[in-house]
Structure formats: structure tokens, C-alpha cells
Coordinates of C-alpha atoms and ligand atoms in Angstrom, one line a residue:
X1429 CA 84.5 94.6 120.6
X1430 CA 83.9 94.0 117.1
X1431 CA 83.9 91.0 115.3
X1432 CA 88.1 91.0 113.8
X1433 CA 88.3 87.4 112.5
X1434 CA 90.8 87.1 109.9
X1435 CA 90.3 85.8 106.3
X1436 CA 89.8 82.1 105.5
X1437 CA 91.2 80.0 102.9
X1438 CA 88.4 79.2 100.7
X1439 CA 90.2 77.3 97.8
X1440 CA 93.3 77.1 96.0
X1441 CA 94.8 79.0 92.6
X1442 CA 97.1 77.1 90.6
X1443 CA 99.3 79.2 88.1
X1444 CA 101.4 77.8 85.6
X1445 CA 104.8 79.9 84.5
X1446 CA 106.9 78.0 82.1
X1447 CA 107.8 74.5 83.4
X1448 CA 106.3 74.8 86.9
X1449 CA 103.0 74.9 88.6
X1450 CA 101.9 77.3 92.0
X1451 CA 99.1 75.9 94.0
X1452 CA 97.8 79.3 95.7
X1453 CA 95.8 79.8 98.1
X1454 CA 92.9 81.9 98.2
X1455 CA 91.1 83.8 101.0
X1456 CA 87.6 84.9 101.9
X1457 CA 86.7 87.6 103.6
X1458 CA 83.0 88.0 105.4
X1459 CA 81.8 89.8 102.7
X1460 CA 83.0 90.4 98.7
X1461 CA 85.2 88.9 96.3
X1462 CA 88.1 86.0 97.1
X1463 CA 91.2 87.4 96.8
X1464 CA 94.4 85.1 96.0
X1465 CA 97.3 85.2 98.1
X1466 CA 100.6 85.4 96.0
X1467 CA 103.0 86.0 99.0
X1468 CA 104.6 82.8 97.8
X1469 CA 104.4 83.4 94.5
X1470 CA 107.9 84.8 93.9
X1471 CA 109.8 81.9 95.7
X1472 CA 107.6 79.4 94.1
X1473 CA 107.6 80.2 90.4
X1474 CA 110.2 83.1 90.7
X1475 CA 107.4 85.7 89.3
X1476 CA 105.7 89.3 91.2
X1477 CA 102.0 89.9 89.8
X1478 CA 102.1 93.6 88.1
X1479 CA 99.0 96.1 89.2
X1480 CA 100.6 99.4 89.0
X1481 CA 96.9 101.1 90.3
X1482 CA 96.3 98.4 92.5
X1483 CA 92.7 98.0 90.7
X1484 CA 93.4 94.2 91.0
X1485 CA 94.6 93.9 94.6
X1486 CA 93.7 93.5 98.1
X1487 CA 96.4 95.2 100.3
X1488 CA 95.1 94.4 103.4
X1489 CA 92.5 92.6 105.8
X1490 CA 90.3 94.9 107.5
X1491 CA 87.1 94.8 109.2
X1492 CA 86.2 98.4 109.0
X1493 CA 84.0 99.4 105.7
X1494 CA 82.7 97.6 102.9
X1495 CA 81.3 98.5 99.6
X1496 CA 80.3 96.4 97.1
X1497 CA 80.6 98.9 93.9
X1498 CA 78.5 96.6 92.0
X1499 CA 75.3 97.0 94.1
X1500 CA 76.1 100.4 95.6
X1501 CA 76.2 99.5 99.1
X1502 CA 78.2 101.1 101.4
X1503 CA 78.7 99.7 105.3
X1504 CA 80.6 100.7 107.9
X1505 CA 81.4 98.2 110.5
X1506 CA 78.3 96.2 109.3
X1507 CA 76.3 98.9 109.7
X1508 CA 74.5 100.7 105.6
X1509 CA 75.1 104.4 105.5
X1510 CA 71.6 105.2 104.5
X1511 CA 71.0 104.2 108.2
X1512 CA 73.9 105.7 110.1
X1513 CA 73.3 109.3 107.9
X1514 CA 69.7 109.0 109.3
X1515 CA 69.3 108.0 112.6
X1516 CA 72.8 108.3 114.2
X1517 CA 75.4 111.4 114.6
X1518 CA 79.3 112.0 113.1
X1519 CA 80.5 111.4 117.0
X1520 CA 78.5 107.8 117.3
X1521 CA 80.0 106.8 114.1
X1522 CA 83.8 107.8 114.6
X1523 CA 83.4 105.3 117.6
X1524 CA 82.2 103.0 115.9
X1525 CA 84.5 103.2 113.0
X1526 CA 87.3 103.4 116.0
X1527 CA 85.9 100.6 118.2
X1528 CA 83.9 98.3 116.2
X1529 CA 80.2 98.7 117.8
X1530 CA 78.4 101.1 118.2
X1531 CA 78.6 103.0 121.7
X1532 CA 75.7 102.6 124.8
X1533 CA 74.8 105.5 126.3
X1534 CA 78.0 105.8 129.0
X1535 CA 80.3 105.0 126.1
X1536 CA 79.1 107.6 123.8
X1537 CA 79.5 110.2 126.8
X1538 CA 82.9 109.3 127.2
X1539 CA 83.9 109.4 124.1
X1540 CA 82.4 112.5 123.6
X1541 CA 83.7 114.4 126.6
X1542 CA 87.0 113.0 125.2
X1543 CA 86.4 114.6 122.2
X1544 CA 85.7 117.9 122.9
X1545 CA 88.2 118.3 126.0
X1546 CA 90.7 118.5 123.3
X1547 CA 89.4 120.3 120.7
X1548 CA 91.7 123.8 121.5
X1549 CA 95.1 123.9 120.0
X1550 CA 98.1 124.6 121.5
X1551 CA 98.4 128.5 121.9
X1552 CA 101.9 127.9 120.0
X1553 CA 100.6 126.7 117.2
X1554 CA 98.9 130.2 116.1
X1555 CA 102.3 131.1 115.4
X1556 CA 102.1 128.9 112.4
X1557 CA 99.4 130.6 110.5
X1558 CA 101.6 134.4 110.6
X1559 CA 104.2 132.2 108.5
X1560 CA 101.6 131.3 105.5
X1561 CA 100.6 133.4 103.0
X1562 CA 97.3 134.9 103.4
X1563 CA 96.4 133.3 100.4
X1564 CA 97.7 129.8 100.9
X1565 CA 95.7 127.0 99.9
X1566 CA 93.9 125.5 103.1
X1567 CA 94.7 121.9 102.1
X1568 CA 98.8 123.0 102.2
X1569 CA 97.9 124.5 105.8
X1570 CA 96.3 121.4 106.9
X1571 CA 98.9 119.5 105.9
X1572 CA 101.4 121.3 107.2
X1573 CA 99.6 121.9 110.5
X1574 CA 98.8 118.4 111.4
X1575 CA 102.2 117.1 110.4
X1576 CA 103.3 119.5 112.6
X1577 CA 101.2 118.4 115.6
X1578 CA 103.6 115.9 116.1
X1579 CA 106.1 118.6 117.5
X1580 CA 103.5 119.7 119.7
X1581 CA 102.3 116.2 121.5
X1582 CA 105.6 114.4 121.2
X1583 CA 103.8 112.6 124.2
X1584 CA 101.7 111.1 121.9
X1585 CA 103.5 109.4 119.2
X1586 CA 104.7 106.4 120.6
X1587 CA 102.9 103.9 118.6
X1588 CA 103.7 100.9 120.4
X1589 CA 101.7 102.3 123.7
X1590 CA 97.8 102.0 123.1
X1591 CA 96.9 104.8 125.7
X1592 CA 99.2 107.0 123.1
X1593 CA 97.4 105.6 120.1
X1594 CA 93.9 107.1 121.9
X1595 CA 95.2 110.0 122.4
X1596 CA 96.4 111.2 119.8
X1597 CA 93.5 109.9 117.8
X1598 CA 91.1 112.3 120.1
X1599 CA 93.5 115.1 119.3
X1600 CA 93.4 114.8 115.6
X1601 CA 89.7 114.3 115.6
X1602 CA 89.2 116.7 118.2
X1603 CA 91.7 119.9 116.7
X1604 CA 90.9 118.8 113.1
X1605 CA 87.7 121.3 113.1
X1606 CA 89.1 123.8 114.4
X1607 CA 92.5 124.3 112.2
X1608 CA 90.1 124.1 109.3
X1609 CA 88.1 126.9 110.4
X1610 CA 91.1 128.7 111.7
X1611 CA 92.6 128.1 107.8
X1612 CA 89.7 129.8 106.4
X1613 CA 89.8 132.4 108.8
X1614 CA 93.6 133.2 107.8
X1615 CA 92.5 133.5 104.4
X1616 CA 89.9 135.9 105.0
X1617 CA 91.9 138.0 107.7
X1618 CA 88.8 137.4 110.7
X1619 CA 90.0 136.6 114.3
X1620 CA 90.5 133.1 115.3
X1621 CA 87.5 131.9 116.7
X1622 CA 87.9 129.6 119.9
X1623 CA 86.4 126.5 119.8
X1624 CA 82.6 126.0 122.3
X1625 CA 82.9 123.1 124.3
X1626 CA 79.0 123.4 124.9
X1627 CA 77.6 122.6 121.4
X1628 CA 77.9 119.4 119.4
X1629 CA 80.6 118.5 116.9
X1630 CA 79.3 119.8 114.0
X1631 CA 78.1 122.7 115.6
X1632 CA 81.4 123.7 117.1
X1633 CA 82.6 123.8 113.3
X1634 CA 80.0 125.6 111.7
X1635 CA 80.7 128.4 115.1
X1636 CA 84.5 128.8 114.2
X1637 CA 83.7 129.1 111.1
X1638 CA 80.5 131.4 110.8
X1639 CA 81.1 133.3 113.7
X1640 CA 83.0 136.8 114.4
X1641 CA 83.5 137.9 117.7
X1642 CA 81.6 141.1 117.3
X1643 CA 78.3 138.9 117.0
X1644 CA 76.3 136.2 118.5
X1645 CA 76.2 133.0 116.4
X1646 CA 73.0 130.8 116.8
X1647 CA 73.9 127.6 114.6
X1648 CA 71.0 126.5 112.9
X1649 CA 69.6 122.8 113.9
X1650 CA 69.1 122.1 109.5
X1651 CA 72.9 123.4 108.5
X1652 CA 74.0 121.4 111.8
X1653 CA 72.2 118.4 110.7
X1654 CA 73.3 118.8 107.1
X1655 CA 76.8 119.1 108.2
X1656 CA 76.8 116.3 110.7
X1657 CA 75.6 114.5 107.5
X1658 CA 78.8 115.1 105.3
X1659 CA 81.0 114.5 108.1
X1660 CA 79.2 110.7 108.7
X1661 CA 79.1 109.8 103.9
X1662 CA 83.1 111.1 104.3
X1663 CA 84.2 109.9 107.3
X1664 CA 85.7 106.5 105.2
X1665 CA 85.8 104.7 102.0
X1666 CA 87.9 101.4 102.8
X1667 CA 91.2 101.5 101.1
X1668 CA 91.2 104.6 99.0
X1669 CA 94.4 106.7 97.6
X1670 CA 94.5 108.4 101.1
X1671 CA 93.5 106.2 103.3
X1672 CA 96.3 103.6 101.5
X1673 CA 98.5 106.3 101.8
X1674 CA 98.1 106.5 105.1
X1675 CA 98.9 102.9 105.4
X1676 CA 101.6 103.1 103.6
X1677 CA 103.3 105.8 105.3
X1678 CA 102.2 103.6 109.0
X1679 CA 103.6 100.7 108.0
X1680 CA 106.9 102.5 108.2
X1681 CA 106.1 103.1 112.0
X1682 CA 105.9 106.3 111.2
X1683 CA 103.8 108.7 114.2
X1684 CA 100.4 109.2 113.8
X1685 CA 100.4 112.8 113.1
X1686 CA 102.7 112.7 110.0
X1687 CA 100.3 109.8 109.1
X1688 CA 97.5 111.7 108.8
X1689 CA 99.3 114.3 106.9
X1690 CA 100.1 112.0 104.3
X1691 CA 96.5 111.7 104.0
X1692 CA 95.4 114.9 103.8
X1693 CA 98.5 115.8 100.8
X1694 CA 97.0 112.3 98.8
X1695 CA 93.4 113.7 99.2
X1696 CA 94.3 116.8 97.8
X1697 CA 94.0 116.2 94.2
X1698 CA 91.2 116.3 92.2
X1699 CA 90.8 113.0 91.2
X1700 CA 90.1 112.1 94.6
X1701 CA 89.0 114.7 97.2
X1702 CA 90.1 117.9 95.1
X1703 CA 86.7 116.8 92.9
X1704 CA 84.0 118.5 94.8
X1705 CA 86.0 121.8 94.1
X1706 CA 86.4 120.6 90.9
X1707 CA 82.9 120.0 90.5
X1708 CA 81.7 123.7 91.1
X1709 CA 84.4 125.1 88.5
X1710 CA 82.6 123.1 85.9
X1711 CA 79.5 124.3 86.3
X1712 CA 80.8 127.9 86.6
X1713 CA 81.8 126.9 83.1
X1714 CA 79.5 125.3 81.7
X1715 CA 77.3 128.2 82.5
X1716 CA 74.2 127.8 81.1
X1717 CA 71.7 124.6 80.5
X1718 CA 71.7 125.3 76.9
X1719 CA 75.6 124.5 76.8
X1720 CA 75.5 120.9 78.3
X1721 CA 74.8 119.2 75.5
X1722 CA 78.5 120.7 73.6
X1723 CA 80.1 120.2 76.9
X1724 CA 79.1 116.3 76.9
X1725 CA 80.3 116.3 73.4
X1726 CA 83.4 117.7 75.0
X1727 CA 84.1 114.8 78.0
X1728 CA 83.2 112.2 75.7
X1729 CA 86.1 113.3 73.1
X1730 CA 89.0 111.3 74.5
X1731 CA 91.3 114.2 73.2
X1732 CA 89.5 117.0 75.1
X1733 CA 90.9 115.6 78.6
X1734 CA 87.9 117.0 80.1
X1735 CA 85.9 114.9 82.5
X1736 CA 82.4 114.7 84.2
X1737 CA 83.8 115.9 87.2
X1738 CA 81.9 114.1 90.1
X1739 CA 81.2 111.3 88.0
X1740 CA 82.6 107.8 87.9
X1741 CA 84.3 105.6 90.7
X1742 CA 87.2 103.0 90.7
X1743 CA 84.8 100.8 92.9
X1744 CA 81.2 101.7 92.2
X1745 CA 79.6 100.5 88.8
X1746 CA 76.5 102.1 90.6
X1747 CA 75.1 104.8 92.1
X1748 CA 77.8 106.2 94.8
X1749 CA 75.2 105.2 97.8
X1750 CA 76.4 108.9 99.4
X1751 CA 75.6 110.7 96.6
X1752 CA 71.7 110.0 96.9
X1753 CA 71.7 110.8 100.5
X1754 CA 73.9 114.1 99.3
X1755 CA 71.2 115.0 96.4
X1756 CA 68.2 114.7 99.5
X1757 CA 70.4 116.9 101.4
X1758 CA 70.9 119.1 99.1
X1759 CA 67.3 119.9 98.4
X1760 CA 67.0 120.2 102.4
X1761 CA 69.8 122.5 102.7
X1762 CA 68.0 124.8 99.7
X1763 CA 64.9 124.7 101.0
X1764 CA 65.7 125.9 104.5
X1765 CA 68.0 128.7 103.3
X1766 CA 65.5 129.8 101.2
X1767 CA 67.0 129.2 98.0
X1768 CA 64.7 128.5 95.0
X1769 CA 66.7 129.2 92.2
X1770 CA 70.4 128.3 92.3
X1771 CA 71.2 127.9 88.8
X1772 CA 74.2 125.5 89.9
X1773 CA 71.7 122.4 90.9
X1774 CA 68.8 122.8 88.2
X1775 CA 72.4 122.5 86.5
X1776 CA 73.9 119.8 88.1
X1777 CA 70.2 118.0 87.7
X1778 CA 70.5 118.4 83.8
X1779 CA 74.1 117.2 83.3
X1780 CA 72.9 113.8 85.5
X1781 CA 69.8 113.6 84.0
X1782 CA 71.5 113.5 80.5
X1783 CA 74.5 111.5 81.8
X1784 CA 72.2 108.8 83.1
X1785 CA 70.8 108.3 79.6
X1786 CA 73.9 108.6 77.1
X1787 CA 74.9 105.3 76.5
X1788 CA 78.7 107.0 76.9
X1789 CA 78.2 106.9 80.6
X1790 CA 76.3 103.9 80.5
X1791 CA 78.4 101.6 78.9
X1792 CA 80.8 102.7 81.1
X1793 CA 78.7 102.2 84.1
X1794 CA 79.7 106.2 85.0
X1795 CA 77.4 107.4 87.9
X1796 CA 77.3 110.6 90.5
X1797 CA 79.8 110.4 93.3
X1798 CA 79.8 111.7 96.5
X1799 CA 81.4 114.7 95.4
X1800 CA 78.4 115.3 92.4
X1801 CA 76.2 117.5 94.9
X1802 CA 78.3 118.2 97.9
X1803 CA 79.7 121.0 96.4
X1804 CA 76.1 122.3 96.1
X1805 CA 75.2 122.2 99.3
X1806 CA 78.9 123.2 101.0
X1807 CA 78.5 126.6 98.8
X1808 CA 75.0 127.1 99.9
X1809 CA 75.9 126.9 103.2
X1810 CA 78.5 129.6 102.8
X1811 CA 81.7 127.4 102.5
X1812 CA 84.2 129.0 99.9
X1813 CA 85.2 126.1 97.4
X1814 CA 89.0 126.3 98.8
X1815 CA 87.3 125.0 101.8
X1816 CA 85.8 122.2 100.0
X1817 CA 88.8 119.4 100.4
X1818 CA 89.6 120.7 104.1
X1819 CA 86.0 119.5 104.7
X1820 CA 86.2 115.9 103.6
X1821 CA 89.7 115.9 104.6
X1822 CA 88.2 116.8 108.3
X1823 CA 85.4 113.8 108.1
X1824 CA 87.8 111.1 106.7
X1825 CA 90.4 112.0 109.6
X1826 CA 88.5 109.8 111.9
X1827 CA 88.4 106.8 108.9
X1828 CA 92.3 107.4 108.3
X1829 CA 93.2 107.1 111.7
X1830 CA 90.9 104.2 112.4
X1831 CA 92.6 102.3 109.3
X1832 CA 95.9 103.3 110.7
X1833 CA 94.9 101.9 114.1
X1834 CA 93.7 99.1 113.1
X1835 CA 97.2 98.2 110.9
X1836 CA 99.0 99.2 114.0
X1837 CA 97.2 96.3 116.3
X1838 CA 97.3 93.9 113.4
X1839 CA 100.4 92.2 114.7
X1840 CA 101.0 90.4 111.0
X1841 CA 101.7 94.9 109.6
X1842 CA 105.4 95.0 108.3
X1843 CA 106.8 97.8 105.8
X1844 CA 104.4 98.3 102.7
X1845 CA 107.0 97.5 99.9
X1846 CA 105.8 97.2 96.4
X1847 CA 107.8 95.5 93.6
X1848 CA 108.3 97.2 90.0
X1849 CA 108.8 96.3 86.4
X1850 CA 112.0 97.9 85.8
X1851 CA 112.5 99.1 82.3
X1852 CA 115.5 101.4 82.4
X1853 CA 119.4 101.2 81.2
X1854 CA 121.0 97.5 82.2
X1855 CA 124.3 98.0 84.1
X1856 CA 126.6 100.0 82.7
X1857 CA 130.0 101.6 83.4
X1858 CA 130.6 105.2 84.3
X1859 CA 132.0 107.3 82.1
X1860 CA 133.8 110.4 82.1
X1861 CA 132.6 114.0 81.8
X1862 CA 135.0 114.7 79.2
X1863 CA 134.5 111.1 77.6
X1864 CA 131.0 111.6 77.2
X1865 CA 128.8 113.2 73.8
Ligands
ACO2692 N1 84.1 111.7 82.7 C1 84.3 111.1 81.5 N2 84.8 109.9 81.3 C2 85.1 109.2 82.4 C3 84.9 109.7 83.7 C4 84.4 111.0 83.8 N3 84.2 111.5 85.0 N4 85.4 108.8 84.6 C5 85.8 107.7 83.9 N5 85.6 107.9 82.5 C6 85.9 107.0 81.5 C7 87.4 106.8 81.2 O1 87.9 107.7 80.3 C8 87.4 105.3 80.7 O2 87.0 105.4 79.4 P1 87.5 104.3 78.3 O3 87.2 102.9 78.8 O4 86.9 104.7 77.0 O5 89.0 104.5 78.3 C9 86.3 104.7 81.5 O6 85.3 105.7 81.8 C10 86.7 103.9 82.8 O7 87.3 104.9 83.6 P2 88.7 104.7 84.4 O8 89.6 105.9 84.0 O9 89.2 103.3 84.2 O10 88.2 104.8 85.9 P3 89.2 104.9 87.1 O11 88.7 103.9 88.1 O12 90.6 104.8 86.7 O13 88.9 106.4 87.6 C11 88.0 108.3 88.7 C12 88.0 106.7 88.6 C13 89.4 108.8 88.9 C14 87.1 108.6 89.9 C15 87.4 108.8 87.4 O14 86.1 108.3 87.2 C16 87.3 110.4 87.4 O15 88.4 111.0 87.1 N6 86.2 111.0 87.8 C17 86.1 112.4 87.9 C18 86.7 112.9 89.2 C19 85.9 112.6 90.4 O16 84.7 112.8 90.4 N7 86.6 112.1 91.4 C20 85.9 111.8 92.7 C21 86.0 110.3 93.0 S1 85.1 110.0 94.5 C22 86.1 110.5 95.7 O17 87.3 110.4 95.6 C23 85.5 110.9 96.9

């Protein structure tokens, strides 16, 4: 099992708030920055700390990922990502983002079997998609599809029962793949496609997706590899909007399914997941290379409200470690399709190539993300940019519901309950309609 030990205390904090004096302690982890513990805080001095983004505070132990923004570096369970997106596969690493090590041989045939023995949905649930628009966004029919999951495996949402816990964690990584393909196959009014219990993970996905019934589908070993690839840099990001959101809605006891769900709504946006999509409408807009330079003018006007999209990071001050592994990919991905001229990357390499020198972005320590190039390569590879989200959403399933497993075993986890500033109306009495103007 992996290594789980708990923080240590490392030193004290003392805080001073009028006439009286905390002595705090604070923790240290295995890795990164001590953290003070202000649990006591509010009995002792009669204060709460204020971080509305959280940008300031630890909400959790966990011994599952670890980046250090500062250096780039991105480990999960120990292990760098350069290494894990080179030499092993998105099934080897969801166990060992699950389990804590990574599997032997016998393990990783388990788990795999596992895996793909549940990878159909229930037939019932194909009654969902005849209720969405044809048009609906995919993200709203992932989320409403895997919240609804927990009306379809009721015997697996008791939380409190490990062998449940497994379960339904094989289900949502198992079905994940194919109610994203089944989404974009809604939108574009092709049969479902059922999912291939003979080829891998990745390309299983790439078959419901691709394929039509009418034809064969040979996956191709590059687009497989690139797509294993993407699922391994997404598959989690330590405590992130979704993945805390996730938390959040777990702490509540909460069943794993609606979890998840939660997830997938707070990755939607486009300052989190929603950027790779975002990414690809810019350079649809910007258009041309000769119009970067007015359209840097543009995000560095604070009035504009336009942003480098795929740029910047609330942790890294660095290169996003996945975006260099995305930009090798991408050339890979090009290359073997054939493409030599896609006027989106020799874009995309301008705008970083000036970004990386404008002392705008460098004083703010603004760098690609992982979402900078993955756009590139999810549209080469035929992947409408609706489908963009529902892709990372389907990769960070396995880090959500390892986060959420690991809270759930973590027998200090009660309710996630912030505190607020409040700033509204002191009491008052009511008063009546016609008494009031
Ligand atoms: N373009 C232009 N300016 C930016 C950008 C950007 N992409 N990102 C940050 N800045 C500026 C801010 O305006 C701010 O400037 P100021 O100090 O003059 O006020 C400064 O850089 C610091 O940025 P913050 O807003 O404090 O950074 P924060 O941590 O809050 O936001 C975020 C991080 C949301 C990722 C932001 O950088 C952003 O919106 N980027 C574009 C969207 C994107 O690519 N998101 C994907 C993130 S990765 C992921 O979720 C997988």
C-alpha cells in the first residue's frame, strides 16, 4: 500500500489579535510548503482567517499528487509525469492514483479486467439521451448522466462499505468513455456504438467514437498512444476547483455518483477545464500571425477582459510540466496524420513565443498550461471542440474519485463548512407591505 503517514508538526505560529497571543501549530507534509493549523484559532483568539479563493490554504492532507508550481514538477503518488506519460499506460496510472503503487503484473490484469467488464451501460440508460436536445452541450449530458448513474447502481452507493466504494469507482471509470462518446454521437445523430472489450482503454474510446457501424475501425497505435497520453497529464491535479468540489460535495456523505457530477459541472467553465475549448476560439479569432501582436495589446489592457487563454496557473509560476509533454505530442500527432500546415499551431507557436518574451507575461510569471496545445492535437485528431471538456472531464474521473476515496477512508473527514465575512443588513424588524417605500 502506499506510504499514508499523516502531517507532522514542524513548529509553532504565534498570532497576536488585540490583548492575546495564539501559539499555532504548524504541519509538514513530505513534500512542499508548512501549512499552519488555525482549527484553534477561533476559540483561542475568537478570530476565522479570510481566503475567499482559497489561494492561501491547505484544505486537506493527501498523499495523492504533488506539484510544486515554482519548479514545475508534477508527481503523482511519487512518481514525475514526464515518466508515467512515457513509459507507463492511463490504466497503470488510475491504479496507482487509486491504490498508491504501482501494480505487478497480476494486479494490473485484475484491475484491468475489472475495468473493462463494466464499461457497457445499463440498456435503460439510452433512454436518457432521446430526452436532450440534439444539440445539448456534452458537458450538461455528462453531468446529468453520471449523476444519474446513481439511480442505476443504487447497489453501489453505500459509502461506508469498501467493496461498494470499488465498485462504483470501476463503473465510473469504466462507463465514463463510453457516455462521452455516446454524447458526441447524440449530437451528430450516428448510432451508439457499443463499447470492445478486446482493445485497450484508449482504444475502446477512440472506437465509440470514430467508428460507424457500417465500417471497420482499425484504431491507429500513434492516435491510441496520443490519447492514452492526455488521459495519463489529466487524470489529476491535487486539489483543483473540481476536484475540491468534489470534496466538498463528499464530505457531505453524499454517493459517489453525484460526487463526480459535481465535478464534471465545476470543470465545466472556462477558467478551468472549459479553457482548451477556449483556447481554439481564440485562435479562430485571432486569425492570422500578423494580428498577434494587436491581440497582445488587447490581453494586456486590463479593460479589454480578454485573456491568453491557455496561459497562466493558480499553482505553477513555471512551465505547466503537461504542457511540454502536450506540445511533443502535438508535433507527433501532426506528423503522423500528415498534417504540415495547420495554421492553428505555427499560431499557437507565435503567441508563446511572443508571450515568453513580453515582460507582461514575465513579470507575472504567465506560462502555457495544459490546456495551451491540447486543443491542437484533440482537433487534429477529429474531436469537435464541444468534446474538448468531456475529454479531460473523462481523464480526471479516475483523480476525482481517487480524492474522494481517499477523504472517505480518512477517518478525521467531517462536513466541509467554510466561514464568511458577513457584510449585509444587521438585524432588523420586519415591516409591512403596505408600510414599506
Ligand atoms: N492572460 C492575461 N493575463 C493573465 C492571464 C492570462 N491568461 N492569467 C493571469 N493573468 C494576469 C492577471 O490579470 C493578474 O494580473 P495583475 O497582477 O496585473 O492583476 C496576474 O496575471 C495574476 O493572475 P491571477 O488572476 O491572480 O491568477 P489566478 O491564479 O487567479 O488565475 C487562471 C489563474 C484562472 C488559470 C488564469 O491564469 C486564467 O484565467 N488563465 C486563462 C484560462 C486558462 O488557461 N485556464 C486553464 C487553467 S489550467 C486547468 O484548469 C487545466
Amino acid at each position: 500500500m502506499a506510504p499514508s503517514a499523516t502531517s507532522k508538526q514542524v513548529g509553532t505560529a504565534t498570532l497576536t489579535y488585540g490583548d492575546k497571543s495564539a501559539t499555532l501549530p504548524v504541519l509538514g507534509g513530505s513534500l512542499g510548503t508548512d501549512c499552519v493549523d488555525v482549527r484553534k484559532l477561533q476559540s483561542q483568539l475568537g478570530i476565522f482567517t479570510f481566503d475567499p479563493s482559497y489561494g492561501a490554504t491547505a484544505s486537506c492532507e493527501s498523499a495523492i499528487t504533488y506539484i510544486d508550481g515554482d519548479e514545475g514538477i508534477l508527481l503523482y503518488r511519487g512518481y514525475p509525469i514526464d515518466q508515467l506519460a512515457e513509459k507507463s499506460t492511463f490504466l497503470e496510472v488510475a491504479y496507482l492514483l487509486l491504490n498508491g503503487e504501482l501494480p505487478t503484473t497480476p494486479e494490473l490484469e485484475t484491475f484491468t479486467t475489472g475495468i473493462t467488464r463494466h464499461t457497457m451501460l445499463h440498456e435503460q440508460i439510452r433512454s436518457f439521451w432521446s430526452g436532450f436536445r440534439r444539440d445539448a452541450h456534452p458537458m450538461a449530458m455528462l453531468c446529468s448522466v453520471v449523476g444519474a448513474m446513481s439511480a442505476f447502481y443504487p447497489d453501489s452507493i453505500d459509502i461506508r462499505d469498501p467493496r461498494q466504494r470499488e465498485i462504483s469507482a470501476f463503473r465510473m471509470i469504466a462507463k465514463i468513455p463510453t457516455i462521452t462518446a455516446w454524447a458526441h454521437k447524440y449530437n451528430i445523430g450516428q448510432p451508439f456504438i457499443y463499447p470492445r472489450n478486446d482493445l485497450s482503454y484508449a482504444e475502446n474510446f477512440l472506437y465509440m467514437f470514430h467508428a460507424v457501424p457500417a465500417e471497420d475501425y482499425v484504431p491507429n497505435p500513434i492516435l491510441t498512444r496520443a490519447m492514452d497520453r492526455i488521459f495519463i497529464l489529466h487524470a489529476d491535479h491535487e486539489q483543483n476547483a473540481s476536484t475540491s468540489t468534489v470534496r466538498l460535495a463528499g464530505s457531505t456523505d453524499a454517493n459517489p455518483f453525484a460526487c463526480i457530477a459535481a465535478g464534471i459541472a465545476s470543470l465545466w467553465g472556462p477558467a478551468h477545464g472549459g479553457a482548451n475549448e477556449a483556447v481554439l476560439k481564440m485562435l479562430a479569432e485571432i486569425g492570422t500571425i500578423d494580428k498577434i501582436p494587436a491581440f497582445i495589446e488587447q490581453v494586456k489592457d486590463k479593460n479589454s477582459g480578454v485573456k491568453l487563454m491557455g496561459f497562466g496557473h493558480r499553482v505553477y509560476k513555471n512551465f505547466d510540466p503537461r504542457a511540454k509533454i502536450m506540445q511533443q505530442t502535438c508535433h507527433e500527432v501532426l506528423a503522423e496524420l500528415g498534417i504540415k500546415d495547420e495554421p492553428m499551431l505555427d499560431l499557437a507557436i507565435e503567441l508563446e513565443r511572443i508571450a515568453l518574451h513580453d515582460e507582461y507575461f514575465v513579470s507575472r510569471k504567465l506560462y502555457p498550461n495544459v490546456d495551451f496545445y491540447s486543443g491542437i492535437i484533440l482537433k487534429a485528431m477529429g474531436f469537435p471542440t464541444a468534446m474538448f471538456t468531456p475529454i479531460f472531464a473523462l481523464a480526471r474521473t479516475v483523480g476525482w474519485i481517487s480524492q474522494w476515496k481517499e477523504m472517505i477512508e480518512d477517518p478525521s473527514n467531517r462536513i466541509n463548512r467554510p466561514r464568511q465575512i458577513y457584510t449585509g443588513a444587521p438585524a432588523r424588524d420586519y415591516v409591512a407591505l403596505g408600510d414599506r417605500g
